[in-house]
Amino acid sequence: MEKTSLYAYIKLTGNDDFPITTVTERLNVQPTKTWKVGDAIRPNHPHKWAYTCWKYETKQIETLDSEDVLRPLLNTFQSKVEIINNLKTELHLDVQLELVIIMEEGCTPGLVIYPEFSAFAAAINAFLDIDMYINPFTEQNE
């Protein structure tokens, strides 16, 4: 049986073709994913990205505590608030923080956003998003 798991990410996006390498160099963090406006969303698929993106994602882990994935994100980026805000201004970027929940067998995680994380999100004026993927229950054979 699979267990409920979570991951989190920060993403810097812009409607134009901003220099992704500049973001990487200034943050001194390797992104886990990037794409440019006009890139194919998936190979051999006609849909294209409408924006450029620099994304850093935590590992997906089995947990019921959102802090387990939000804390590593905070630890990596909390000291980079000024850099993030400068990049936002210079490159006309938006910043999004996301918590992703993949729920199994109705096992719901705690959804607590601690003040330290809230303060970080406010300091970079980030969108906060929570995505939930609720997989169907499996029936046990008796």
XYZ file of N, CA and C in Angstrom:
426
model
N 0.840 -1.180 0.000
C 0.000 0.000 0.000
C 0.890 1.250 0.000
N 0.578 2.184 -0.879
C 1.307 3.449 -0.908
C 0.811 4.341 0.210
N 1.688 5.245 0.658
C 1.342 6.154 1.733
C 1.317 7.582 1.219
N 0.584 8.421 1.924
C 0.496 9.828 1.575
C 1.893 10.440 1.542
N 2.146 11.263 0.524
C 3.452 11.903 0.387
C 3.276 13.365 0.000
N 4.322 14.128 0.245
C 4.303 15.559 -0.021
C 5.625 15.993 -0.647
N 5.584 17.104 -1.356
C 6.779 17.819 -1.770
C 6.408 19.286 -1.904
N 7.419 20.133 -2.004
C 7.186 21.572 -2.108
C 8.162 22.147 -3.125
N 7.803 23.327 -3.635
C 8.731 23.991 -4.542
C 8.555 25.498 -4.532
N 9.600 26.151 -5.034
C 9.565 27.581 -5.308
C 9.786 27.725 -6.795
N 9.060 28.648 -7.392
C 9.206 28.834 -8.824
C 9.190 30.322 -9.139
N 10.144 30.736 -9.949
C 10.225 32.113 -10.435
C 9.846 32.083 -11.894
N 8.871 32.892 -12.277
C 8.352 32.847 -13.635
C 8.252 34.251 -14.221
N 8.304 34.289 -15.556
C 8.128 35.540 -16.279
C 7.518 35.286 -17.638
N 6.774 36.257 -18.130
C 6.109 36.101 -19.424
C 7.053 36.250 -20.599
N 8.246 36.776 -20.336
C 9.212 36.881 -21.424
C 10.339 35.870 -21.202
N 11.299 35.902 -22.068
C 12.384 34.917 -22.056
C 13.537 35.422 -21.188
N 13.365 35.416 -19.861
C 14.420 35.920 -18.983
C 15.591 34.927 -18.917
N 16.785 35.407 -18.566
C 17.970 34.539 -18.523
C 17.965 33.633 -17.283
N 17.658 32.384 -17.474
C 17.587 31.406 -16.392
C 18.936 31.278 -15.684
N 20.024 31.359 -16.434
C 21.352 31.229 -15.826
C 21.628 32.354 -14.836
N 21.092 33.527 -15.085
C 21.256 34.644 -14.151
C 20.615 34.310 -12.810
N 19.430 33.729 -12.847
C 18.732 33.342 -11.614
C 19.558 32.297 -10.862
N 20.036 31.293 -11.576
C 20.837 30.233 -10.964
C 22.106 30.796 -10.328
N 22.795 31.643 -11.053
C 24.041 32.212 -10.538
C 23.810 33.101 -9.329
N 22.792 33.953 -9.386
C 22.548 34.889 -8.286
C 22.056 34.182 -7.032
N 21.212 33.155 -7.196
C 20.722 32.408 -6.040
C 21.746 31.396 -5.544
N 22.672 31.032 -6.415
C 23.664 30.000 -6.104
C 22.980 28.685 -5.703
N 21.933 28.354 -6.455
C 21.155 27.127 -6.248
C 20.860 26.553 -7.630
N 21.088 25.251 -7.797
C 20.762 24.588 -9.058
C 19.265 24.294 -9.097
N 18.566 24.718 -10.133
C 17.137 24.402 -10.231
C 16.935 22.916 -10.515
N 15.775 22.407 -10.144
C 15.446 21.026 -10.482
C 14.766 20.947 -11.846
N 14.154 22.060 -12.274
C 13.518 22.127 -13.593
C 13.577 23.560 -14.102
N 13.709 23.702 -15.398
C 13.594 25.010 -16.057
C 12.922 24.797 -17.401
N 12.319 25.844 -17.903
C 11.840 25.841 -19.281
C 11.719 27.272 -19.758
N 11.696 27.403 -21.063
C 11.596 28.709 -21.706
C 10.232 28.839 -22.373
N 9.772 30.075 -22.485
C 8.536 30.331 -23.205
C 8.672 29.721 -24.599
N 7.652 28.976 -25.025
C 7.670 28.334 -26.339
C 8.163 26.907 -26.336
N 8.804 26.450 -25.233
C 9.213 25.047 -25.154
C 7.982 24.141 -25.098
N 8.121 22.929 -25.618
C 7.032 21.952 -25.548
C 6.822 21.544 -24.086
N 5.570 21.463 -23.672
C 5.254 21.063 -22.297
C 5.684 19.626 -22.056
N 5.445 18.773 -23.042
C 5.917 17.378 -23.014
C 6.437 17.039 -24.398
N 7.398 16.116 -24.459
C 7.911 15.727 -25.783
C 6.765 15.236 -26.692
N 6.869 15.593 -27.939
C 5.886 15.171 -28.958
C 4.464 15.608 -28.608
N 4.325 16.733 -27.948
C 3.014 17.265 -27.569
C 2.889 18.668 -28.154
N 1.729 19.012 -28.706
C 1.621 20.307 -29.389
C 1.586 21.525 -28.454
N 1.244 21.349 -27.178
C 1.137 22.497 -26.281
C 2.519 22.992 -25.857
N 2.647 24.320 -25.822
C 3.912 24.965 -25.495
C 3.747 25.803 -24.223
N 4.855 25.959 -23.485
C 4.834 26.810 -22.294
C 4.617 28.260 -22.706
N 3.760 28.963 -21.970
C 3.463 30.368 -22.243
C 4.357 31.292 -21.419
N 5.238 30.727 -20.601
C 6.113 31.527 -19.748
C 7.422 30.786 -19.511
N 8.434 31.534 -19.099
C 9.733 30.971 -18.738
C 9.732 30.706 -17.240
N 10.415 29.627 -16.807
C 10.352 29.228 -15.403
C 11.686 28.688 -14.904
N 12.008 29.086 -13.678
C 13.118 28.526 -12.890
C 12.466 27.915 -11.660
N 12.672 26.611 -11.432
C 11.954 25.897 -10.369
C 12.910 25.052 -9.542
N 12.738 25.135 -8.225
C 13.493 24.290 -7.298
C 12.486 23.501 -6.467
N 12.609 22.180 -6.514
C 11.633 21.284 -5.887
C 12.313 20.398 -4.849
N 11.634 20.212 -3.708
C 12.143 19.283 -2.702
C 11.834 17.857 -3.147
N 12.452 16.905 -2.484
C 12.144 15.502 -2.774
C 10.755 15.173 -2.253
N 10.052 14.309 -2.965
C 8.756 13.815 -2.507
C 9.011 12.772 -1.424
N 8.392 12.975 -0.263
C 8.599 12.036 0.842
C 7.265 11.610 1.448
N 7.255 10.403 2.010
C 6.078 9.923 2.733
C 6.067 10.596 4.096
N 5.050 11.413 4.330
C 4.921 12.136 5.595
C 3.502 12.672 5.728
N 3.128 12.983 6.945
C 1.841 13.626 7.203
C 2.050 15.019 7.799
N 3.276 15.523 7.723
C 3.618 16.816 8.298
C 4.171 17.730 7.211
N 3.440 18.781 6.882
C 3.864 19.704 5.828
C 5.216 20.346 6.139
N 5.546 20.485 7.397
C 6.825 21.065 7.802
C 8.010 20.260 7.250
N 7.821 18.962 7.060
C 8.904 18.101 6.573
C 9.373 18.472 5.167
N 8.515 19.112 4.380
C 8.926 19.538 3.038
C 9.049 21.056 2.925
N 8.351 21.788 3.768
C 8.472 23.245 3.729
C 9.760 23.725 4.397
N 10.185 23.058 5.450
C 11.414 23.455 6.164
C 12.645 23.412 5.256
N 12.878 22.337 4.464
C 14.048 22.349 3.572
C 14.009 23.496 2.553
N 12.826 23.839 2.073
C 12.683 24.963 1.146
C 13.066 26.266 1.857
N 12.552 26.440 3.058
C 12.865 27.620 3.855
C 14.367 27.693 4.146
N 14.960 26.578 4.540
C 16.389 26.563 4.861
C 17.252 26.951 3.662
N 16.826 26.596 2.473
C 17.588 26.904 1.265
C 17.433 28.357 0.834
N 16.241 28.931 0.995
C 15.961 30.240 0.395
C 15.740 31.390 1.371
N 15.607 31.127 2.643
C 15.315 32.198 3.597
C 16.397 33.284 3.609
N 17.640 32.895 3.440
C 18.736 33.872 3.456
C 18.866 34.617 2.119
N 18.014 34.289 1.152
C 18.127 34.853 -0.189
C 16.967 35.798 -0.533
N 16.278 36.304 0.495
C 15.119 37.180 0.276
C 15.499 38.394 -0.561
N 16.578 39.065 -0.219
C 16.983 40.268 -0.955
C 17.321 39.924 -2.408
N 18.008 38.814 -2.628
C 18.354 38.394 -3.995
C 17.077 38.100 -4.793
N 16.149 37.372 -4.182
C 14.887 37.054 -4.863
C 14.144 38.334 -5.234
N 14.055 39.266 -4.286
C 13.330 40.512 -4.562
C 14.022 41.342 -5.633
N 15.355 41.345 -5.645
C 16.082 42.055 -6.707
C 15.835 41.409 -8.067
N 15.864 40.076 -8.120
C 15.577 39.367 -9.374
C 14.164 39.666 -9.857
N 13.221 39.677 -8.935
C 11.830 39.985 -9.301
C 11.730 41.349 -9.972
N 12.400 42.334 -9.387
C 12.347 43.692 -9.922
C 13.082 43.796 -11.252
N 14.320 43.292 -11.295
C 15.149 43.416 -12.491
C 14.602 42.650 -13.686
N 14.098 41.437 -13.440
C 13.664 40.570 -14.543
C 12.142 40.487 -14.682
N 11.425 41.240 -13.862
C 9.951 41.273 -13.895
C 9.359 39.880 -13.684
N 9.739 39.273 -12.552
C 9.338 37.904 -12.247
C 8.246 37.851 -11.188
N 7.509 36.761 -11.203
C 6.596 36.398 -10.127
C 7.212 35.227 -9.386
N 6.880 35.106 -8.099
C 7.384 33.990 -7.294
C 6.202 33.249 -6.712
N 6.278 31.928 -6.780
C 5.227 31.063 -6.257
C 5.846 30.027 -5.336
N 5.207 29.809 -4.201
C 5.570 28.726 -3.291
C 4.430 27.729 -3.317
N 4.758 26.462 -3.450
C 3.715 25.452 -3.600
C 3.979 24.259 -2.701
N 2.913 23.780 -2.099
C 2.916 22.532 -1.343
C 2.051 21.559 -2.122
N 2.598 20.394 -2.436
C 1.868 19.386 -3.210
C 1.646 18.171 -2.322
N 0.394 17.733 -2.268
C -0.007 16.598 -1.438
C -0.551 15.502 -2.346
N 0.001 14.314 -2.223
C -0.517 13.150 -2.933
C -1.087 12.234 -1.851
N -2.401 12.252 -1.733
C -3.067 11.571 -0.622
C -3.487 10.159 -1.027
N -3.161 9.216 -0.153
C -3.492 7.806 -0.371
C -4.410 7.314 0.744
N -5.411 6.564 0.357
C -6.310 5.900 1.311
C -6.929 6.854 2.331
N -7.173 8.090 1.929
C -7.819 9.068 2.803
C -6.950 9.558 3.944
N -5.681 9.275 3.905
C -4.763 9.663 4.978
C -4.327 11.117 4.735
N -4.939 12.034 5.479
C -4.748 13.458 5.266
C -3.604 14.009 6.110
N -2.686 14.751 5.497
C -1.596 15.342 6.280
C -2.060 16.582 7.035
N -1.261 16.987 8.007
C -1.506 18.257 8.680
C -1.141 19.392 7.740
N -1.970 20.398 7.685
C -1.723 21.544 6.801
C -1.443 22.781 7.640
N -0.306 22.770 8.287
C 0.092 23.888 9.131
C 1.188 24.667 8.415
N 0.983 25.967 8.278
C 2.010 26.849 7.744
C 2.516 27.657 8.939
N 3.739 27.400 9.334
C 4.299 28.027 10.521
C 4.652 29.490 10.257
N 4.656 30.325 11.305
C 4.917 31.758 11.131
C 6.218 32.069 10.395
N 7.274 31.311 10.633
C 8.547 31.566 9.964
C 8.412 31.413 8.443
N 7.653 30.407 8.006
C 7.442 30.212 6.568
C 6.528 31.301 6.017
N 5.494 31.657 6.773
C 4.587 32.739 6.356
C 5.340 34.050 6.192
N 6.249 34.337 7.133
C 7.036 35.573 7.058
C 7.922 35.565 5.816
N 8.515 34.411 5.504
C 9.340 34.289 4.299
C 8.498 34.538 3.049
N 7.335 33.907 2.970
C 6.452 34.081 1.808
C 6.049 35.548 1.652
N 5.751 36.198 2.771
C 5.376 37.614 2.720
C 6.558 38.482 2.296
N 7.761 38.150 2.771
C 8.952 38.947 2.456
C 9.276 38.938 0.974
N 8.929 37.862 0.276
C 9.179 37.795 -1.170
C 7.892 38.003 -1.969
N 6.793 38.315 -1.253
C 5.495 38.575 -1.885
C 5.125 37.445 -2.852
N 5.202 36.216 -2.342
C 4.976 35.033 -3.176
C 3.517 34.607 -3.172
N 3.092 34.049 -4.286
C 1.825 33.344 -4.344
C 1.990 32.081 -3.507
N 0.981 31.710 -2.753
C 0.994 30.444 -2.011
C -0.058 29.548 -2.630
N 0.327 28.339 -2.950
C -0.575 27.409 -3.616
C -0.453 26.045 -2.951
N -1.580 25.382 -2.779
C -1.593 24.016 -2.269
C -2.350 23.169 -3.280
N -1.662 22.181 -3.830
C -2.281 21.235 -4.761
C -2.488 19.922 -4.043
N -3.673 19.345 -4.228
C -3.965 18.046 -3.611
C -4.383 17.066 -4.688
N -3.713 15.938 -4.690
C -4.057 14.841 -5.581
C -4.544 13.713 -4.690
N -5.834 13.417 -4.787
C -6.442 12.429 -3.900
C -6.709 11.170 -4.713
N -5.909 10.147 -4.444
C -6.041 8.897 -5.173
C -7.194 8.080 -4.599
N -7.829 7.273 -5.447
C -8.992 6.499 -4.986
C -8.591 5.456 -3.952
N -9.559 5.140 -3.123
C -9.368 4.093 -2.123
C -9.324 2.749 -2.835
N -8.529 1.836 -2.296
C -8.527 0.491 -2.811
C -9.287 -0.389 -1.826
N -10.051 -1.296 -2.369
C -10.821 -2.179 -1.485
C -9.955 -3.358 -1.083
N -10.023 -3.676 0.197
C -9.258 -4.806 0.694
C -10.074 -6.075 0.503
N -9.407 -7.130 0.073
C -10.077 -8.430 -0.064
C -10.205 -9.058 1.312
N -11.374 -9.520 1.619
C -11.575 -10.145 2.941
C -11.591 -11.638 2.840
